């Protein structure tokens, strides 16, 4: 996911004569602070901050270190900087409504990290769709996990053993969904006959697993490209007001939830 986003950002930067410092924080807030301090010392022209894991107080503080900031996949409270988001709540809604239309009533959700803005919004979409369809859901049908194959495997194994009546799961991302597929296989569940699965992002792996994964497509390259264009506008036009952009996702229907 992030590799495609970075490609989009780098291409726009290089096309406009700028170099990019790429920093990976491993979703570790302490490491994120250290990286941002290093970038501030380098006097960079601007910052694209993607899916920050900092709490609101920390985030508000560090953003003030930089002259130009674009946040991606996260919106701060009282946000005064440019923001580009995907409509993750709409994605959670469309994934869950797809399952409801297919006849599912017992639908669970494998969420990402509790600090993740995207995870919160996708979960909210799921909950809203369940409520609007008059279907029961509570915390017992939801599990949180790291956004990895192993995280999806462990959390779904726990959930499916505790709630074997579930017939479908919406997953935070495609890697989590692949872990869910592995757990379902070990539990003897056929996909999609016994358990329908929907992921998020549409990474290349989603079309390669068996059965191919139904997923909510996020335009990763476009996110990076548009974020960099926003940042370059801010750098080159000092009086430009911050922009807020919202990109709508798309449901890609494959064999894991036809």
Short mmCIF file of C-alpha atoms in Angstrom, two decimals:
data_model
loop_
_atom_site.label_atom_id
_atom_site.label_comp_id
_atom_site.label_asym_id
_atom_site.label_seq_id
_atom_site.Cartn_x
_atom_site.Cartn_y
_atom_site.Cartn_z
CA UNK A 1 0.00 0.00 0.00
CA UNK A 2 2.50 2.62 1.15
CA UNK A 3 4.99 1.71 -1.59
CA UNK A 4 2.46 2.75 -4.24
CA UNK A 5 1.60 5.91 -2.32
CA UNK A 6 5.28 6.84 -2.10
CA UNK A 7 5.75 6.20 -5.83
CA UNK A 8 2.99 8.69 -6.60
CA UNK A 9 4.47 11.32 -4.29
CA UNK A 10 8.03 10.86 -5.54
CA UNK A 11 7.05 11.11 -9.19
CA UNK A 12 5.36 14.47 -8.65
CA UNK A 13 8.27 15.75 -6.56
CA UNK A 14 10.94 14.79 -9.06
CA UNK A 15 8.89 16.18 -11.94
CA UNK A 16 8.93 19.52 -10.16
CA UNK A 17 12.61 19.52 -9.18
CA UNK A 18 12.30 18.42 -5.56
CA UNK A 19 13.96 15.58 -3.67
CA UNK A 20 12.14 13.37 -1.17
CA UNK A 21 13.33 12.12 2.21
CA UNK A 22 11.46 8.89 2.94
CA UNK A 23 11.14 7.92 6.61
CA UNK A 24 9.49 4.74 7.89
CA UNK A 25 8.42 4.85 11.53
CA UNK A 26 7.08 1.30 11.79
CA UNK A 27 3.85 2.71 13.29
CA UNK A 28 5.83 3.47 16.46
CA UNK A 29 4.87 6.87 17.99
CA UNK A 30 8.23 7.35 19.74
CA UNK A 31 10.12 6.64 16.54
CA UNK A 32 7.77 8.99 14.69
CA UNK A 33 8.67 11.83 17.05
CA UNK A 34 12.40 11.15 16.59
CA UNK A 35 12.08 11.10 12.79
CA UNK A 36 10.10 14.35 12.77
CA UNK A 37 12.70 16.02 14.98
CA UNK A 38 15.41 14.96 12.53
CA UNK A 39 13.45 16.34 9.57
CA UNK A 40 12.82 19.62 11.39
CA UNK A 41 16.57 19.98 11.97
CA UNK A 42 17.14 19.50 8.23
CA UNK A 43 14.86 22.48 7.53
CA UNK A 44 12.80 20.63 4.93
CA UNK A 45 10.49 22.73 2.75
CA UNK A 46 7.45 20.70 3.71
CA UNK A 47 6.12 17.49 5.18
CA UNK A 48 3.68 14.82 4.03
CA UNK A 49 2.64 12.99 7.18
CA UNK A 50 0.94 9.71 6.37
CA UNK A 51 -1.32 7.85 8.81
CA UNK A 52 0.32 9.32 11.90
CA UNK A 53 0.03 7.25 15.08
CA UNK A 54 0.60 10.24 17.39
CA UNK A 55 -2.13 11.29 19.77
CA UNK A 56 -3.87 14.61 19.17
CA UNK A 57 -1.69 16.61 21.55
CA UNK A 58 1.57 15.30 20.14
CA UNK A 59 0.39 15.72 16.57
CA UNK A 60 -0.70 19.32 17.10
CA UNK A 61 2.72 20.10 18.58
CA UNK A 62 4.93 18.53 15.89
CA UNK A 63 2.95 19.93 12.97
CA UNK A 64 3.95 23.42 14.11
CA UNK A 65 7.60 22.51 13.52
CA UNK A 66 7.14 22.64 9.74
CA UNK A 67 6.26 25.53 7.41
CA UNK A 68 4.05 23.40 5.15
CA UNK A 69 2.22 20.19 6.05
CA UNK A 70 -0.14 17.83 4.26
CA UNK A 71 -1.69 15.06 6.31
CA UNK A 72 -2.66 11.85 4.52
CA UNK A 73 -5.14 9.28 5.91
CA UNK A 74 -5.54 11.21 9.16
CA UNK A 75 -7.38 14.36 10.12
CA UNK A 76 -6.62 16.16 13.34
CA UNK A 77 -9.22 17.86 15.46
CA UNK A 78 -9.29 21.58 14.66
CA UNK A 79 -7.11 20.75 11.67
CA UNK A 80 -5.53 23.85 10.15
CA UNK A 81 -3.29 22.10 7.63
CA UNK A 82 -4.01 20.52 4.28
CA UNK A 83 -5.53 17.06 4.46
CA UNK A 84 -6.17 14.33 1.92
CA UNK A 85 -8.30 11.39 3.01
CA UNK A 86 -10.04 8.41 1.57
CA UNK A 87 -13.68 8.09 2.56
CA UNK A 88 -13.03 5.10 4.79
CA UNK A 89 -16.44 5.32 6.44
CA UNK A 90 -18.06 5.00 3.01
CA UNK A 91 -15.79 2.04 2.33
CA UNK A 92 -16.90 0.29 5.51
CA UNK A 93 -20.50 1.02 4.59
CA UNK A 94 -20.24 -0.38 1.06
CA UNK A 95 -18.41 -3.52 2.20
CA UNK A 96 -20.97 -4.28 4.89
CA UNK A 97 -23.96 -3.45 2.70
CA UNK A 98 -22.57 -5.82 0.05
CA UNK A 99 -22.61 -8.63 2.61
CA UNK A 100 -26.10 -7.72 3.79
CA UNK A 101 -27.41 -7.78 0.21
CA UNK A 102 -25.85 -11.22 -0.18
CA UNK A 103 -28.00 -12.44 2.72
CA UNK A 104 -25.52 -12.25 5.60
CA UNK A 105 -26.84 -11.23 9.00
CA UNK A 106 -23.99 -12.32 11.30
CA UNK A 107 -21.13 -10.11 10.20
CA UNK A 108 -17.96 -9.47 12.19
CA UNK A 109 -15.20 -6.89 11.84
CA UNK A 110 -11.44 -7.29 12.19
CA UNK A 111 -10.19 -3.78 12.95
CA UNK A 112 -6.67 -2.39 12.71
CA UNK A 113 -4.69 -0.61 15.44
CA UNK A 114 -6.87 1.33 17.87
CA UNK A 115 -4.93 4.56 17.13
CA UNK A 116 -5.49 4.28 13.39
CA UNK A 117 -7.79 6.96 11.97
CA UNK A 118 -8.56 4.75 8.96
CA UNK A 119 -9.47 1.82 11.20
CA UNK A 120 -11.82 3.97 13.26
CA UNK A 121 -13.57 5.27 10.14
CA UNK A 122 -13.89 1.83 8.52
CA UNK A 123 -15.27 0.41 11.75
CA UNK A 124 -17.75 3.29 11.96
CA UNK A 125 -18.93 2.50 8.43
CA UNK A 126 -19.47 -1.14 9.40
CA UNK A 127 -21.38 -0.20 12.55
CA UNK A 128 -23.54 2.31 10.68
CA UNK A 129 -24.41 -0.24 7.99
CA UNK A 130 -25.29 -2.86 10.58
CA UNK A 131 -27.55 -0.45 12.46
CA UNK A 132 -29.26 0.81 9.31
CA UNK A 133 -29.94 -2.81 8.32
CA UNK A 134 -31.40 -3.55 11.79
CA UNK A 135 -28.70 -6.15 12.42
CA UNK A 136 -27.21 -6.82 15.83
CA UNK A 137 -23.59 -5.96 16.50
CA UNK A 138 -21.57 -5.28 19.61
CA UNK A 139 -17.99 -5.44 20.80
CA UNK A 140 -18.11 -9.23 20.84
CA UNK A 141 -18.17 -9.26 17.03
CA UNK A 142 -15.13 -6.96 16.71
CA UNK A 143 -11.43 -7.65 17.20
CA UNK A 144 -8.41 -5.33 16.91
CA UNK A 145 -5.08 -6.43 15.51
CA UNK A 146 -1.81 -5.27 13.94
CA UNK A 147 -2.28 -4.60 10.20
CA UNK A 148 -0.46 -7.80 9.18
CA UNK A 149 -1.20 -11.32 7.97
CA UNK A 150 -0.25 -12.72 11.37
CA UNK A 151 -2.41 -10.14 13.13
CA UNK A 152 -5.40 -11.11 10.98
CA UNK A 153 -4.78 -14.79 11.55
CA UNK A 154 -4.57 -14.57 15.34
CA UNK A 155 -7.47 -12.17 15.84
CA UNK A 156 -9.83 -14.01 13.50
CA UNK A 157 -8.94 -17.39 14.98
CA UNK A 158 -9.91 -16.00 18.38
CA UNK A 159 -13.10 -14.40 17.05
CA UNK A 160 -14.27 -17.38 14.99
CA UNK A 161 -13.68 -19.79 17.86
CA UNK A 162 -15.65 -17.51 20.21
CA UNK A 163 -18.37 -16.68 17.65
CA UNK A 164 -18.64 -19.66 15.26
CA UNK A 165 -22.03 -18.40 14.07
CA UNK A 166 -20.42 -15.55 12.09
CA UNK A 167 -20.83 -16.05 8.35
CA UNK A 168 -18.76 -13.10 7.11
CA UNK A 169 -15.98 -10.73 8.13
CA UNK A 170 -14.99 -7.25 7.01
CA UNK A 171 -11.23 -6.74 7.49
CA UNK A 172 -9.16 -3.62 8.11
CA UNK A 173 -6.91 -4.31 5.13
CA UNK A 174 -6.00 -7.00 2.61
CA UNK A 175 -3.08 -8.38 4.63
CA UNK A 176 -5.38 -8.90 7.60
CA UNK A 177 -7.89 -10.56 5.26
CA UNK A 178 -5.25 -13.01 4.02
CA UNK A 179 -4.58 -13.98 7.63
CA UNK A 180 -8.32 -14.47 8.11
CA UNK A 181 -8.39 -16.77 5.08
CA UNK A 182 -5.64 -18.88 6.61
CA UNK A 183 -7.50 -19.12 9.93
CA UNK A 184 -10.75 -20.04 8.16
CA UNK A 185 -8.97 -22.82 6.27
CA UNK A 186 -7.52 -24.27 9.47
CA UNK A 187 -10.97 -24.19 11.06
CA UNK A 188 -12.40 -26.14 8.13
CA UNK A 189 -14.47 -23.26 6.79
CA UNK A 190 -14.98 -22.95 3.04
CA UNK A 191 -14.70 -19.47 1.52
CA UNK A 192 -17.21 -18.03 0.69
CA UNK A 193 -19.72 -20.83 1.41
CA UNK A 194 -19.06 -20.87 5.17
CA UNK A 195 -17.32 -17.53 5.59
CA UNK A 196 -17.33 -14.56 3.21
CA UNK A 197 -14.37 -12.19 3.55
CA UNK A 198 -13.83 -8.60 2.42
CA UNK A 199 -10.54 -6.71 2.66
CA UNK A 200 -9.47 -3.11 2.13
CA UNK A 201 -6.91 -1.39 -0.14
CA UNK A 202 -6.73 -3.76 -3.17
CA UNK A 203 -3.01 -4.49 -2.99
CA UNK A 204 -1.74 -6.80 -5.80
CA UNK A 205 -1.89 -9.83 -3.50
CA UNK A 206 -5.68 -9.49 -3.26
CA UNK A 207 -6.16 -10.72 -6.83
CA UNK A 208 -3.58 -13.52 -6.48
CA UNK A 209 -4.81 -15.43 -3.41
CA UNK A 210 -7.30 -18.28 -3.75
CA UNK A 211 -10.13 -17.50 -3.68
CA UNK A 212 -9.44 -14.01 -5.03
CA UNK A 213 -10.25 -11.40 -2.41
CA UNK A 214 -13.20 -9.02 -2.58
CA UNK A 215 -11.86 -5.70 -1.37
CA UNK A 216 -12.46 -1.97 -1.10
CA UNK A 217 -10.00 -0.35 -3.50
CA UNK A 218 -8.06 2.67 -2.28
CA UNK A 219 -6.26 4.58 -5.11
CA UNK A 220 -2.83 4.45 -3.51
CA UNK A 221 -0.73 6.05 -6.26
CA UNK A 222 -3.29 8.83 -6.67
CA UNK A 223 -3.22 9.53 -2.93
CA UNK A 224 0.54 10.07 -3.01
CA UNK A 225 0.45 12.12 -6.18
CA UNK A 226 -2.30 14.44 -4.98
CA UNK A 227 -0.68 14.85 -1.57
CA UNK A 228 2.58 15.96 -3.18
CA UNK A 229 0.76 18.35 -5.52
CA UNK A 230 -0.93 19.91 -2.50
CA UNK A 231 2.40 20.25 -0.70
CA UNK A 232 4.15 21.81 -3.70
CA UNK A 233 1.31 24.31 -4.03
CA UNK A 234 1.83 25.31 -0.39
CA UNK A 235 5.61 25.57 -0.80
CA UNK A 236 5.40 27.73 -3.91
CA UNK A 237 2.36 29.83 -2.93
CA UNK A 238 2.88 31.04 0.62
CA UNK A 239 -0.58 32.63 0.89
CA UNK A 240 -2.45 29.56 -0.30
CA UNK A 241 -5.14 28.34 2.08
CA UNK A 242 -5.05 24.69 3.22
CA UNK A 243 -7.18 22.26 1.20
CA UNK A 244 -9.19 19.27 2.34
CA UNK A 245 -9.67 16.50 -0.24
CA UNK A 246 -11.75 13.35 0.12
CA UNK A 247 -11.25 10.44 -2.28
CA UNK A 248 -14.06 7.90 -2.60
CA UNK A 249 -13.09 4.21 -2.62
CA UNK A 250 -14.50 1.49 -4.89
CA UNK A 251 -15.76 -2.00 -4.06
CA UNK A 252 -13.99 -4.67 -6.13
CA UNK A 253 -16.04 -7.87 -6.10
CA UNK A 254 -14.12 -11.14 -6.38
CA UNK A 255 -14.59 -14.74 -5.27
CA UNK A 256 -14.20 -14.41 -1.49
CA UNK A 257 -17.54 -12.58 -1.33
CA UNK A 258 -19.32 -12.65 -4.70
#
